[in-house]
Tab-separated table of C-alpha atoms (C1' of nucleotides) in Angstrom:
chain	number	residue	atom	x	y	z
A	1	MET	CA	-73.587	40.147	-54.293
A	2	LEU	CA	-72.621	38.173	-57.164
A	3	LYS	CA	-68.970	40.401	-56.855
A	4	LEU	CA	-65.495	38.534	-57.626
A	5	SER	CA	-63.213	38.610	-54.205
A	6	LYS	CA	-60.189	40.931	-54.478
A	7	LYS	CA	-58.504	37.732	-54.245
A	8	VAL	CA	-59.568	36.356	-57.370
A	9	GLU	CA	-59.366	39.847	-59.408
A	10	TYR	CA	-55.956	40.147	-57.806
A	11	GLY	CA	-55.404	36.491	-58.663
A	12	LEU	CA	-56.490	37.135	-62.364
A	13	ILE	CA	-54.200	40.163	-62.826
A	14	ALA	CA	-51.385	38.054	-61.628
A	15	MET	CA	-52.043	35.454	-63.850
A	16	ARG	CA	-52.402	38.120	-66.612
A	17	HIS	CA	-49.076	39.584	-65.988
A	18	ILE	CA	-47.253	35.757	-65.371
A	19	ALA	CA	-48.718	34.851	-68.850
A	20	ALA	CA	-47.249	37.825	-70.328
A	21	ALA	CA	-44.098	38.029	-68.943
A	22	GLN	CA	-41.062	36.463	-70.610
A	23	SER	CA	-39.315	35.381	-67.255
A	24	VAL	CA	-40.362	34.637	-63.781
A	25	SER	CA	-42.798	36.801	-62.068
A	26	SER	CA	-41.982	37.334	-57.989
A	27	ALA	CA	-45.063	38.856	-55.845
A	28	LYS	CA	-43.259	41.643	-55.433
A	29	GLU	CA	-42.980	42.563	-58.924
A	30	ILE	CA	-46.560	42.162	-59.496
A	31	SER	CA	-47.276	44.240	-56.362
A	32	ASP	CA	-45.275	47.265	-57.374
A	33	ARG	CA	-46.289	47.142	-60.942
A	34	TYR	CA	-50.537	47.173	-59.752
A	35	ALA	CA	-49.742	49.111	-56.198
A	36	ILE	CA	-51.590	45.854	-55.275
A	37	SER	CA	-50.351	44.866	-51.151
A	38	HIS	CA	-47.483	41.994	-51.577
A	39	ASP	CA	-48.857	40.031	-48.836
A	40	LEU	CA	-51.945	39.873	-50.290
A	41	VAL	CA	-51.071	38.848	-53.513
A	42	ALA	CA	-48.425	36.501	-52.198
A	43	LYS	CA	-50.803	34.783	-50.668
A	44	VAL	CA	-52.612	34.389	-53.471
A	45	LEU	CA	-49.919	33.402	-55.614
A	46	GLN	CA	-49.181	30.344	-53.250
A	47	LYS	CA	-52.895	29.384	-53.882
A	48	LEU	CA	-52.505	28.897	-57.363
A	49	ALA	CA	-48.795	27.193	-56.950
A	50	LYS	CA	-50.557	24.419	-54.659
A	51	ALA	CA	-53.519	24.539	-57.358
A	52	GLY	CA	-50.688	23.489	-59.867
A	53	LEU	CA	-51.800	26.900	-62.021
A	54	ILE	CA	-48.320	28.173	-61.956
A	55	VAL	CA	-45.036	27.100	-60.674
A	56	SER	CA	-42.700	28.742	-58.027
A	57	GLN	CA	-39.324	29.393	-57.976
A	58	GLN	CA	-38.198	29.579	-54.638
A	59	GLY	CA	-34.679	31.598	-53.128
A	60	MET	CA	-33.617	34.833	-54.434
A	61	ASN	CA	-34.309	35.549	-57.932
A	62	GLY	CA	-37.323	33.529	-57.508
A	63	GLY	CA	-40.903	33.920	-58.635
A	64	TYR	CA	-43.311	32.220	-60.888
A	65	THR	CA	-44.198	30.695	-63.891
A	66	LEU	CA	-46.716	29.276	-65.623
A	67	ALA	CA	-47.357	25.862	-65.659
A	68	ARG	CA	-49.266	24.750	-68.586
A	69	ARG	CA	-50.255	27.166	-71.636
A	70	ALA	CA	-52.462	29.978	-70.818
A	71	ALA	CA	-54.582	28.621	-73.355
A	72	ASP	CA	-55.614	25.621	-70.973
A	73	ILE	CA	-56.316	27.791	-67.973
A	74	SER	CA	-59.919	28.844	-67.239
A	75	ILE	CA	-61.294	31.625	-65.146
A	76	THR	CA	-62.917	28.740	-63.587
A	77	ASN	CA	-59.818	27.102	-62.514
A	78	VAL	CA	-58.306	30.308	-61.243
A	79	ILE	CA	-61.629	31.133	-59.171
A	80	ASP	CA	-61.403	27.643	-57.741
A	81	ALA	CA	-57.568	27.768	-56.685
A	82	ILE	CA	-58.504	30.762	-54.787
A	83	GLU	CA	-61.590	30.299	-53.131
A	84	GLY	CA	-61.736	26.430	-53.186
A	85	ALA	CA	-63.803	24.370	-55.198
A	86	ALA	CA	-67.090	24.534	-52.746
A	87	SER	CA	-67.703	27.883	-53.375
A	88	ALA	CA	-68.544	26.989	-56.955
A	89	GLY	CA	-72.249	26.999	-55.731
A	90	ILE	CA	-74.548	29.902	-56.703
A	91	VAL	CA	-76.822	28.708	-53.633
A	92	GLN	CA	-75.657	26.415	-50.684
A	93	CYS	CA	-77.714	24.104	-51.471
A	94	LEU	CA	-76.259	23.436	-54.855
A	95	THR	CA	-73.059	23.734	-53.610
A	96	ALA	CA	-72.703	21.819	-50.427
A	97	ASP	CA	-72.061	17.656	-50.802
A	98	ASP	CA	-73.972	17.030	-48.387
A	99	GLY	CA	-76.672	18.797	-50.057
A	100	ILE	CA	-77.927	20.528	-46.977
A	101	CYS	CA	-81.259	22.844	-47.478
A	102	SER	CA	-82.994	24.257	-44.761
A	103	ILE	CA	-85.948	24.851	-47.423
A	104	TYR	CA	-85.508	20.962	-47.767
A	105	ASP	CA	-88.034	19.331	-50.359
A	106	ASN	CA	-89.938	22.558	-50.140
A	107	CYS	CA	-87.731	24.195	-51.999
A	108	THR	CA	-89.475	24.755	-55.783
A	109	ILE	CA	-86.266	26.880	-57.288
A	110	LYS	CA	-83.838	24.536	-57.407
A	111	ASN	CA	-83.966	23.210	-60.369
A	112	PRO	CA	-83.968	26.607	-62.442
A	113	LEU	CA	-80.974	27.679	-60.240
A	114	GLY	CA	-79.305	24.891	-61.158
A	115	LYS	CA	-79.762	25.790	-64.754
A	116	ILE	CA	-78.628	29.456	-64.115
A	117	GLN	CA	-75.129	28.199	-62.170
A	118	HIS	CA	-74.664	26.196	-65.277
A	119	ASN	CA	-74.881	28.906	-67.684
A	120	LEU	CA	-72.639	31.078	-64.913
A	121	HIS	CA	-70.071	28.315	-64.933
A	122	GLN	CA	-70.060	28.016	-69.236
A	123	VAL	CA	-69.122	31.555	-68.831
A	124	PHE	CA	-65.967	31.190	-66.385
A	125	ASN	CA	-64.777	27.948	-68.180
A	126	THR	CA	-64.823	29.280	-71.724
A	127	MET	CA	-63.143	31.433	-71.140
A	128	LYS	CA	-59.562	30.929	-70.304
A	129	VAL	CA	-56.434	32.889	-69.197
A	130	SER	CA	-54.813	33.418	-72.587
A	131	GLU	CA	-58.089	35.285	-73.704
A	132	ILE	CA	-56.943	38.418	-71.062
A	133	VAL	CA	-53.324	38.729	-72.173
B	1	MET	CA	-68.105	34.436	-53.466
B	2	LEU	CA	-70.416	34.856	-56.154
B	3	LYS	CA	-73.236	33.773	-54.264
B	4	LEU	CA	-76.745	35.168	-53.858
B	5	SER	CA	-77.510	36.537	-51.070
B	6	LYS	CA	-80.244	34.709	-48.596
B	7	LYS	CA	-82.771	38.084	-49.814
B	8	VAL	CA	-82.604	37.297	-53.474
B	9	GLU	CA	-82.822	33.321	-52.808
B	10	TYR	CA	-85.972	34.684	-51.109
B	11	GLY	CA	-87.400	36.745	-53.898
B	12	LEU	CA	-87.271	34.301	-56.628
B	13	ILE	CA	-89.313	31.918	-54.406
B	14	ALA	CA	-91.817	34.481	-53.382
B	15	MET	CA	-92.074	35.349	-56.666
B	16	ARG	CA	-92.304	31.913	-58.455
B	17	HIS	CA	-95.238	31.291	-55.482
B	18	ILE	CA	-97.125	34.880	-56.175
B	19	ALA	CA	-96.551	34.306	-59.888
B	20	ALA	CA	-97.732	30.751	-59.590
B	21	ALA	CA	-100.528	31.436	-57.044
B	22	GLN	CA	-104.550	32.003	-57.946
B	23	SER	CA	-105.350	34.868	-55.672
B	24	VAL	CA	-103.373	36.856	-53.892
B	25	SER	CA	-99.957	36.019	-51.426
B	26	SER	CA	-99.627	37.001	-48.047
B	27	ALA	CA	-95.855	37.757	-46.622
B	28	LYS	CA	-97.266	34.605	-43.823
B	29	GLU	CA	-98.350	32.447	-46.432
B	30	ILE	CA	-94.999	32.039	-48.014
B	31	SER	CA	-92.923	32.353	-44.773
B	32	ASP	CA	-94.865	29.718	-43.301
B	33	ARG	CA	-95.081	27.294	-46.429
B	34	TYR	CA	-91.461	27.166	-46.925
B	35	ALA	CA	-90.225	27.990	-43.378
B	36	ILE	CA	-88.489	30.970	-44.187
B	37	SER	CA	-88.529	34.249	-41.527
B	38	HIS	CA	-91.457	36.107	-41.609
B	39	ASP	CA	-89.942	39.273	-41.243
B	40	LEU	CA	-87.341	39.164	-43.911
B	41	VAL	CA	-89.648	37.728	-46.662
B	42	ALA	CA	-91.998	40.796	-45.794
B	43	LYS	CA	-89.215	42.974	-46.401
B	44	VAL	CA	-88.420	41.300	-49.266
B	45	LEU	CA	-91.470	41.896	-50.485
B	46	GLN	CA	-91.835	45.412	-50.088
B	47	LYS	CA	-88.593	45.954	-52.235
B	48	LEU	CA	-90.158	43.807	-54.846
B	49	ALA	CA	-93.404	46.362	-54.178
B	50	LYS	CA	-91.106	49.261	-54.612
B	51	ALA	CA	-89.561	48.462	-57.492
B	52	GLY	CA	-92.762	48.012	-59.886
B	53	LEU	CA	-92.815	43.797	-59.970
B	54	ILE	CA	-95.638	43.280	-57.775
B	55	VAL	CA	-98.580	44.984	-56.595
B	56	SER	CA	-99.641	45.169	-52.873
B	57	GLN	CA	-103.130	45.077	-51.137
B	58	GLN	CA	-102.811	46.364	-47.855
B	59	GLY	CA	-105.691	45.357	-44.791
B	60	MET	CA	-107.267	42.232	-44.304
B	61	ASN	CA	-106.880	39.584	-46.274
B	62	GLY	CA	-103.961	41.547	-48.075
B	63	GLY	CA	-101.219	40.560	-49.993
B	64	TYR	CA	-99.198	40.832	-53.057
B	65	THR	CA	-100.007	39.942	-56.958
B	66	LEU	CA	-97.809	39.956	-59.974
B	67	ALA	CA	-97.746	43.476	-61.520
B	68	ARG	CA	-96.964	42.090	-64.899
B	69	ARG	CA	-97.007	38.697	-66.908
B	70	ALA	CA	-94.206	36.155	-65.424
B	71	ALA	CA	-92.651	36.287	-69.319
B	72	ASP	CA	-92.069	39.976	-68.689
B	73	ILE	CA	-89.944	39.199	-65.416
B	74	SER	CA	-86.091	38.588	-65.510
B	75	ILE	CA	-84.369	37.636	-62.891
B	76	THR	CA	-82.095	40.457	-63.408
B	77	ASN	CA	-85.282	42.423	-62.229
B	78	VAL	CA	-85.707	40.775	-58.960
B	79	ILE	CA	-81.647	40.901	-58.091
B	80	ASP	CA	-82.053	44.624	-59.102
B	81	ALA	CA	-84.950	45.228	-56.986
B	82	ILE	CA	-83.526	43.384	-53.766
B	83	GLU	CA	-79.811	44.429	-53.956
B	84	GLY	CA	-80.491	47.725	-55.964
B	85	ALA	CA	-78.811	48.475	-59.174
B	86	ALA	CA	-75.549	49.199	-58.312
B	87	SER	CA	-74.437	45.887	-57.324
B	88	ALA	CA	-74.815	45.052	-60.463
B	89	GLY	CA	-71.028	44.815	-60.917
B	90	ILE	CA	-68.777	41.931	-60.665
B	91	VAL	CA	-65.704	44.280	-59.859
B	92	GLN	CA	-66.799	47.580	-58.362
B	93	CYS	CA	-64.722	49.580	-60.875
B	94	LEU	CA	-67.496	48.156	-63.665
B	95	THR	CA	-70.157	49.169	-60.414
B	96	ALA	CA	-69.702	52.347	-60.208
B	97	ASP	CA	-70.308	55.152	-61.986
B	98	ASP	CA	-67.416	57.398	-60.837
B	99	GLY	CA	-65.707	54.333	-62.397
B	100	ILE	CA	-63.003	54.519	-59.605
B	101	CYS	CA	-60.461	51.938	-59.328
B	102	SER	CA	-57.353	51.648	-57.100
B	103	ILE	CA	-55.361	49.660	-59.747
B	104	TYR	CA	-56.504	52.622	-62.377
B	105	ASP	CA	-55.137	52.565	-65.508
B	106	ASN	CA	-52.535	50.059	-64.350
B	107	CYS	CA	-55.674	47.676	-64.081
B	108	THR	CA	-55.049	44.951	-67.405
B	109	ILE	CA	-57.643	42.855	-66.923
B	110	LYS	CA	-60.998	45.608	-66.828
B	111	ASN	CA	-62.135	45.091	-70.226
B	112	PRO	CA	-62.352	41.231	-69.890
B	113	LEU	CA	-63.828	41.389	-67.455
B	114	GLY	CA	-66.402	44.176	-68.867
B	115	LYS	CA	-66.936	40.945	-71.398
B	116	ILE	CA	-67.415	38.717	-68.868
B	117	GLN	CA	-70.044	40.877	-66.686
B	118	HIS	CA	-71.601	41.038	-70.072
B	119	ASN	CA	-71.986	37.181	-70.488
B	120	LEU	CA	-73.481	36.685	-67.005
B	121	HIS	CA	-75.987	39.281	-67.005
B	122	GLN	CA	-77.021	38.104	-69.928
B	123	VAL	CA	-77.848	34.561	-68.251
B	124	PHE	CA	-79.984	36.916	-65.578
B	125	ASN	CA	-82.036	38.459	-68.240
B	126	THR	CA	-83.051	35.637	-70.703
B	127	MET	CA	-84.295	33.883	-67.790
B	128	LYS	CA	-87.752	34.778	-66.997
B	129	VAL	CA	-90.087	34.214	-63.702
B	130	SER	CA	-92.233	32.043	-66.184
B	131	GLU	CA	-89.277	29.605	-66.638
B	132	ILE	CA	-88.893	29.018	-62.760
B	133	VAL	CA	-92.553	28.336	-62.484
C	1	DG	C1'	-112.679	47.875	-32.465
C	2	DG	C1'	-109.515	44.223	-33.272
C	3	DA	C1'	-107.718	41.223	-36.313
C	4	DA	C1'	-104.256	40.850	-40.437
C	5	DC	C1'	-102.330	42.491	-43.417
C	6	DT	C1'	-98.622	45.849	-45.215
C	7	DC	C1'	-95.284	49.446	-44.305
C	8	DG	C1'	-90.393	50.954	-42.873
C	9	DG	C1'	-86.860	52.245	-39.588
C	10	DA	C1'	-83.634	50.435	-35.552
C	11	DC	C1'	-80.664	47.630	-34.528
C	12	DT	C1'	-77.862	43.411	-33.804
C	13	DA	C1'	-74.782	38.478	-33.925
C	14	DA	C1'	-72.163	36.233	-36.558
C	15	DA	C1'	-69.566	35.456	-40.865
C	16	DA	C1'	-67.050	37.421	-44.852
C	17	DC	C1'	-63.414	40.202	-46.001
C	18	DG	C1'	-59.668	42.790	-47.029
C	19	DG	C1'	-55.555	42.979	-45.383
C	20	DT	C1'	-51.298	43.138	-41.852
C	21	DC	C1'	-47.770	41.177	-39.263
C	22	DC	C1'	-44.294	37.587	-37.694
C	23	DT	C1'	-41.622	33.774	-39.143
C	24	DA	C1'	-39.644	30.388	-40.833
C	25	DT	C1'	-36.980	27.975	-45.492
C	26	DT	C1'	-34.796	28.157	-49.896
C	27	DT	C1'	-31.734	29.928	-53.085
C	28	DA	C1'	-28.577	33.188	-55.789
C	29	DT	C1'	-24.998	35.606	-55.159
C	30	DG	C1'	-20.420	38.621	-53.342
D	1	DC	C1'	-20.283	31.897	-45.556
D	2	DA	C1'	-23.093	35.678	-44.601
D	3	DT	C1'	-26.312	38.392	-46.483
D	4	DA	C1'	-29.905	39.470	-49.524
D	5	DA	C1'	-34.236	38.494	-51.729
D	6	DA	C1'	-37.643	35.019	-52.440
D	7	DT	C1'	-41.527	31.687	-51.415
D	8	DA	C1'	-44.126	29.311	-47.599
D	9	DG	C1'	-47.551	29.994	-44.439
D	10	DG	C1'	-49.806	30.558	-39.761
D	11	DA	C1'	-52.010	34.100	-36.660
D	12	DC	C1'	-54.254	37.917	-35.972
D	13	DC	C1'	-57.365	42.132	-36.624
D	14	DG	C1'	-60.560	46.331	-38.074
D	15	DT	C1'	-64.665	46.883	-40.902
D	16	DT	C1'	-68.310	45.384	-44.186
D	17	DT	C1'	-71.865	42.739	-45.113
D	18	DT	C1'	-75.114	39.513	-44.255
D	19	DA	C1'	-79.153	37.346	-41.844
D	20	DG	C1'	-82.254	38.475	-39.133
D	21	DT	C1'	-85.016	40.251	-35.107
D	22	DC	C1'	-88.006	43.634	-33.045
D	23	DC	C1'	-91.054	47.557	-32.627
D	24	DG	C1'	-94.025	50.647	-33.982
D	25	DA	C1'	-97.971	52.760	-37.388
D	26	DG	C1'	-101.062	52.552	-41.208
D	27	DT	C1'	-104.884	50.151	-43.800
D	28	DT	C1'	-108.431	47.251	-44.831
D	29	DC	C1'	-111.945	43.346	-43.934
D	30	DC	C1'	-115.398	41.953	-40.350
DNA sequence: GGAACTCGGACTAAAACGGTCCTATTTATG
DNA sequence: CATAAATAGGACCGTTTTAGTCCGAGTTCC
């Protein structure tokens, strides 16, 4: 509960590695360096690339580089890229666009939870990849 | 990911209810009022009682009342009571006392994660039950 | 004694998580 | 041109967590 998933954890490690690297970084390079599953980190990198946080270079000697400055990439960006922006809610009624909530209008804690969520997001938004290098 | 569990959600609803109530509140009263599983909310209440956040009154017309002022109970208190204090970490290497971490000294993001975790805890520590009533 | 409670263990279905495997495509290099 | 090293991505799987049920037992009021 309230734990970061391994994917996000690997994503952050990878982002830091790429940000600190001089040239392109391959999935193998990262998986070796941190003793992480290659396939898994590769998938995470693909998601980060698809989200536009890093750019891929295919083929031999390929790999990834940052798509923009590390100071312009927040932890929220990384989390959203990997988990999907829909995971942004602390409870489902704050997450879903449809606003489905079984407790419905009986729910007395929706507003305070919204405030908490806002504060949490602030934490992740404020911290940039540049700060973890 | 980063979602509150249903138990915690129910726990917060229950705490709010009890804090706002004039007399004792039973599990049935709460489960009826918010259309929640009775057994589940009953278990949550037991945990809250065991953690000393609320006091139980057994037998007929029994139920629960706050053990101390709502302003003196933080969201962290509620979460810890329900999930166990061991769940306090954002990643396992920050959670476990043994400090086990597969990435071990290769882990480059431990310190920044620690900072993030500290900020998150601050959010939950600052918010009190009295603020959700 | 019975009704309405709390207490708490055992159990289960479903979903999420962490991870593997396999195949296709792209690209530098000998 | 063949091959090796990469990315790209779908399919699958075992384990753990989650959310919830069920049941038996103890308590207290009427």
